[in-house]
Amino acid sequence: MLFVNLKSKSSETVRNTAFFKQLDQEIKEITRNSNLNISYFGETAITTANAAQIRKDSFFTSIFTIFLLIILFGIFFKNFKSPILVMLPVIFGALFALYINLFYKR
């Protein structure tokens, strides 16, 4: 049994994600040719895994919502160009928001 105390807080998911990826690689390397069973558990591991799952779920939900809106606009307006014209300002707004976010992070 081994206990590890991390320097970073459990809320620092970017640093912890890198740590757990490296830890998983080390575990795979150690257990490749042996019968060892290595596992870990704790607040930081759970928080990091939850953050990754939330990020993935948010991405897929957003993509699904966008496609659903495009289909509904197409059915409602009965025109192929209408959903594109409605979504064009949304796309430009999202790109502008990403640019501003990038500008302020530097």
PDB file of C-alpha atoms in Angstrom:
ATOM      1  CA  MET A   1       0.000   0.000   0.000  1.00  0.00           C
ATOM      2  CA  LEU A   2       1.301   3.421  -0.933  1.00  0.00           C
ATOM      3  CA  PHE A   3      -0.044   6.845  -0.003  1.00  0.00           C
ATOM      4  CA  VAL A   4       0.690   9.900  -2.144  1.00  0.00           C
ATOM      5  CA  ASN A   5       0.007  13.528  -1.304  1.00  0.00           C
ATOM      6  CA  LEU A   6      -0.082  15.750  -4.370  1.00  0.00           C
ATOM      7  CA  LYS A   7       1.274  19.287  -4.404  1.00  0.00           C
ATOM      8  CA  SER A   8      -1.563  20.589  -6.546  1.00  0.00           C
ATOM      9  CA  LYS A   9      -5.102  21.016  -5.285  1.00  0.00           C
ATOM     10  CA  SER A  10      -7.880  18.779  -6.526  1.00  0.00           C
ATOM     11  CA  SER A  11      -9.399  21.748  -8.375  1.00  0.00           C
ATOM     12  CA  GLU A  12      -6.334  22.105 -10.630  1.00  0.00           C
ATOM     13  CA  THR A  13      -7.588  19.590 -13.168  1.00  0.00           C
ATOM     14  CA  VAL A  14      -5.146  20.510 -15.949  1.00  0.00           C
ATOM     15  CA  ARG A  15      -2.085  19.675 -13.840  1.00  0.00           C
ATOM     16  CA  ASN A  16      -3.753  16.631 -12.331  1.00  0.00           C
ATOM     17  CA  THR A  17      -4.805  15.293 -15.739  1.00  0.00           C
ATOM     18  CA  ALA A  18      -1.194  15.346 -16.891  1.00  0.00           C
ATOM     19  CA  PHE A  19      -0.119  13.637 -13.660  1.00  0.00           C
ATOM     20  CA  PHE A  20      -2.714  10.864 -13.952  1.00  0.00           C
ATOM     21  CA  LYS A  21      -1.887  10.252 -17.618  1.00  0.00           C
ATOM     22  CA  GLN A  22       1.748   9.782 -16.664  1.00  0.00           C
ATOM     23  CA  LEU A  23       0.742   7.603 -13.707  1.00  0.00           C
ATOM     24  CA  ASP A  24      -1.428   5.412 -15.967  1.00  0.00           C
ATOM     25  CA  GLN A  25       1.498   4.980 -18.380  1.00  0.00           C
ATOM     26  CA  GLU A  26       3.771   3.952 -15.529  1.00  0.00           C
ATOM     27  CA  ILE A  27       1.179   1.480 -14.230  1.00  0.00           C
ATOM     28  CA  LYS A  28       0.800  -0.073 -17.695  1.00  0.00           C
ATOM     29  CA  GLU A  29       4.558  -0.364 -18.035  1.00  0.00           C
ATOM     30  CA  ILE A  30       4.975  -1.990 -14.628  1.00  0.00           C
ATOM     31  CA  THR A  31       2.076  -4.437 -14.983  1.00  0.00           C
ATOM     32  CA  ARG A  32       2.745  -5.408 -18.597  1.00  0.00           C
ATOM     33  CA  ASN A  33       4.793  -8.513 -17.791  1.00  0.00           C
ATOM     34  CA  SER A  34       3.634  -9.272 -14.278  1.00  0.00           C
ATOM     35  CA  ASN A  35       0.582 -10.309 -12.308  1.00  0.00           C
ATOM     36  CA  LEU A  36       0.492  -7.126 -10.253  1.00  0.00           C
ATOM     37  CA  ASN A  37      -2.763  -5.269  -9.812  1.00  0.00           C
ATOM     38  CA  ILE A  38      -2.178  -1.547  -9.278  1.00  0.00           C
ATOM     39  CA  SER A  39      -5.039   0.865  -8.761  1.00  0.00           C
ATOM     40  CA  TYR A  40      -5.562   4.265  -7.214  1.00  0.00           C
ATOM     41  CA  PHE A  41      -8.456   6.070  -5.620  1.00  0.00           C
ATOM     42  CA  GLY A  42      -9.012   9.445  -4.040  1.00  0.00           C
ATOM     43  CA  GLU A  43     -10.559  12.859  -4.245  1.00  0.00           C
ATOM     44  CA  THR A  44      -8.119  14.175  -6.840  1.00  0.00           C
ATOM     45  CA  ALA A  45      -8.498  11.161  -9.129  1.00  0.00           C
ATOM     46  CA  ILE A  46     -12.283  11.361  -8.990  1.00  0.00           C
ATOM     47  CA  THR A  47     -12.331  15.128  -9.516  1.00  0.00           C
ATOM     48  CA  THR A  48     -10.040  14.839 -12.526  1.00  0.00           C
ATOM     49  CA  ALA A  49     -12.089  12.039 -14.072  1.00  0.00           C
ATOM     50  CA  ASN A  50     -15.338  13.951 -13.474  1.00  0.00           C
ATOM     51  CA  ALA A  51     -13.937  17.099 -15.100  1.00  0.00           C
ATOM     52  CA  ALA A  52     -12.903  15.137 -18.189  1.00  0.00           C
ATOM     53  CA  GLN A  53     -16.329  13.484 -18.412  1.00  0.00           C
ATOM     54  CA  ILE A  54     -18.154  16.813 -17.994  1.00  0.00           C
ATOM     55  CA  ARG A  55     -15.994  18.363 -20.718  1.00  0.00           C
ATOM     56  CA  LYS A  56     -16.755  15.481 -23.080  1.00  0.00           C
ATOM     57  CA  ASP A  57     -20.485  15.472 -22.284  1.00  0.00           C
ATOM     58  CA  SER A  58     -20.749  19.248 -22.764  1.00  0.00           C
ATOM     59  CA  PHE A  59     -19.075  19.008 -26.163  1.00  0.00           C
ATOM     60  CA  PHE A  60     -21.383  16.239 -27.412  1.00  0.00           C
ATOM     61  CA  THR A  61     -24.476  17.958 -26.019  1.00  0.00           C
ATOM     62  CA  SER A  62     -23.547  21.207 -27.777  1.00  0.00           C
ATOM     63  CA  ILE A  63     -22.971  19.450 -31.100  1.00  0.00           C
ATOM     64  CA  PHE A  64     -26.252  17.547 -30.782  1.00  0.00           C
ATOM     65  CA  THR A  65     -28.128  20.760 -29.951  1.00  0.00           C
ATOM     66  CA  ILE A  66     -26.660  22.617 -32.921  1.00  0.00           C
ATOM     67  CA  PHE A  67     -27.622  19.838 -35.342  1.00  0.00           C
ATOM     68  CA  LEU A  68     -31.086  19.604 -33.828  1.00  0.00           C
ATOM     69  CA  LEU A  69     -31.589  23.363 -34.197  1.00  0.00           C
ATOM     70  CA  ILE A  70     -30.457  23.278 -37.814  1.00  0.00           C
ATOM     71  CA  ILE A  71     -32.885  20.454 -38.566  1.00  0.00           C
ATOM     72  CA  LEU A  72     -35.759  22.195 -36.763  1.00  0.00           C
ATOM     73  CA  PHE A  73     -35.093  25.490 -38.554  1.00  0.00           C
ATOM     74  CA  GLY A  74     -35.005  23.634 -41.861  1.00  0.00           C
ATOM     75  CA  ILE A  75     -38.334  21.950 -41.142  1.00  0.00           C
ATOM     76  CA  PHE A  76     -39.932  25.135 -39.834  1.00  0.00           C
ATOM     77  CA  PHE A  77     -38.837  27.430 -42.687  1.00  0.00           C
ATOM     78  CA  LYS A  78     -39.008  24.702 -45.375  1.00  0.00           C
ATOM     79  CA  ASN A  79     -35.947  26.147 -47.024  1.00  0.00           C
ATOM     80  CA  PHE A  80     -32.366  24.914 -47.096  1.00  0.00           C
ATOM     81  CA  LYS A  81     -30.767  28.363 -46.854  1.00  0.00           C
ATOM     82  CA  SER A  82     -32.749  29.546 -43.836  1.00  0.00           C
ATOM     83  CA  PRO A  83     -30.990  27.445 -41.155  1.00  0.00           C
ATOM     84  CA  ILE A  84     -27.631  28.495 -42.537  1.00  0.00           C
ATOM     85  CA  LEU A  85     -28.608  32.176 -42.506  1.00  0.00           C
ATOM     86  CA  VAL A  86     -29.956  31.882 -38.960  1.00  0.00           C
ATOM     87  CA  MET A  87     -26.859  30.059 -37.661  1.00  0.00           C
ATOM     88  CA  LEU A  88     -24.312  32.305 -39.432  1.00  0.00           C
ATOM     89  CA  PRO A  89     -24.445  35.104 -36.794  1.00  0.00           C
ATOM     90  CA  VAL A  90     -24.176  32.460 -34.065  1.00  0.00           C
ATOM     91  CA  ILE A  91     -21.029  31.036 -35.646  1.00  0.00           C
ATOM     92  CA  PHE A  92     -19.461  34.487 -36.046  1.00  0.00           C
ATOM     93  CA  GLY A  93     -20.387  35.359 -32.457  1.00  0.00           C
ATOM     94  CA  ALA A  94     -18.803  32.147 -31.154  1.00  0.00           C
ATOM     95  CA  LEU A  95     -15.625  32.758 -33.145  1.00  0.00           C
ATOM     96  CA  PHE A  96     -15.453  36.346 -31.904  1.00  0.00           C
ATOM     97  CA  ALA A  97     -15.933  35.177 -28.290  1.00  0.00           C
ATOM     98  CA  LEU A  98     -13.127  32.641 -28.693  1.00  0.00           C
ATOM     99  CA  TYR A  99     -10.855  35.332 -30.138  1.00  0.00           C
ATOM    100  CA  ILE A 100     -11.593  37.715 -27.253  1.00  0.00           C
ATOM    101  CA  ASN A 101     -11.018  34.902 -24.754  1.00  0.00           C
ATOM    102  CA  LEU A 102      -7.662  34.123 -26.378  1.00  0.00           C
ATOM    103  CA  PHE A 103      -6.755  37.818 -26.350  1.00  0.00           C
ATOM    104  CA  TYR A 104      -7.440  38.203 -22.612  1.00  0.00           C
ATOM    105  CA  LYS A 105      -5.613  35.001 -21.632  1.00  0.00           C
ATOM    106  CA  ARG A 106      -2.362  36.338 -23.041  1.00  0.00           C
TER     107      ARG A 106
END
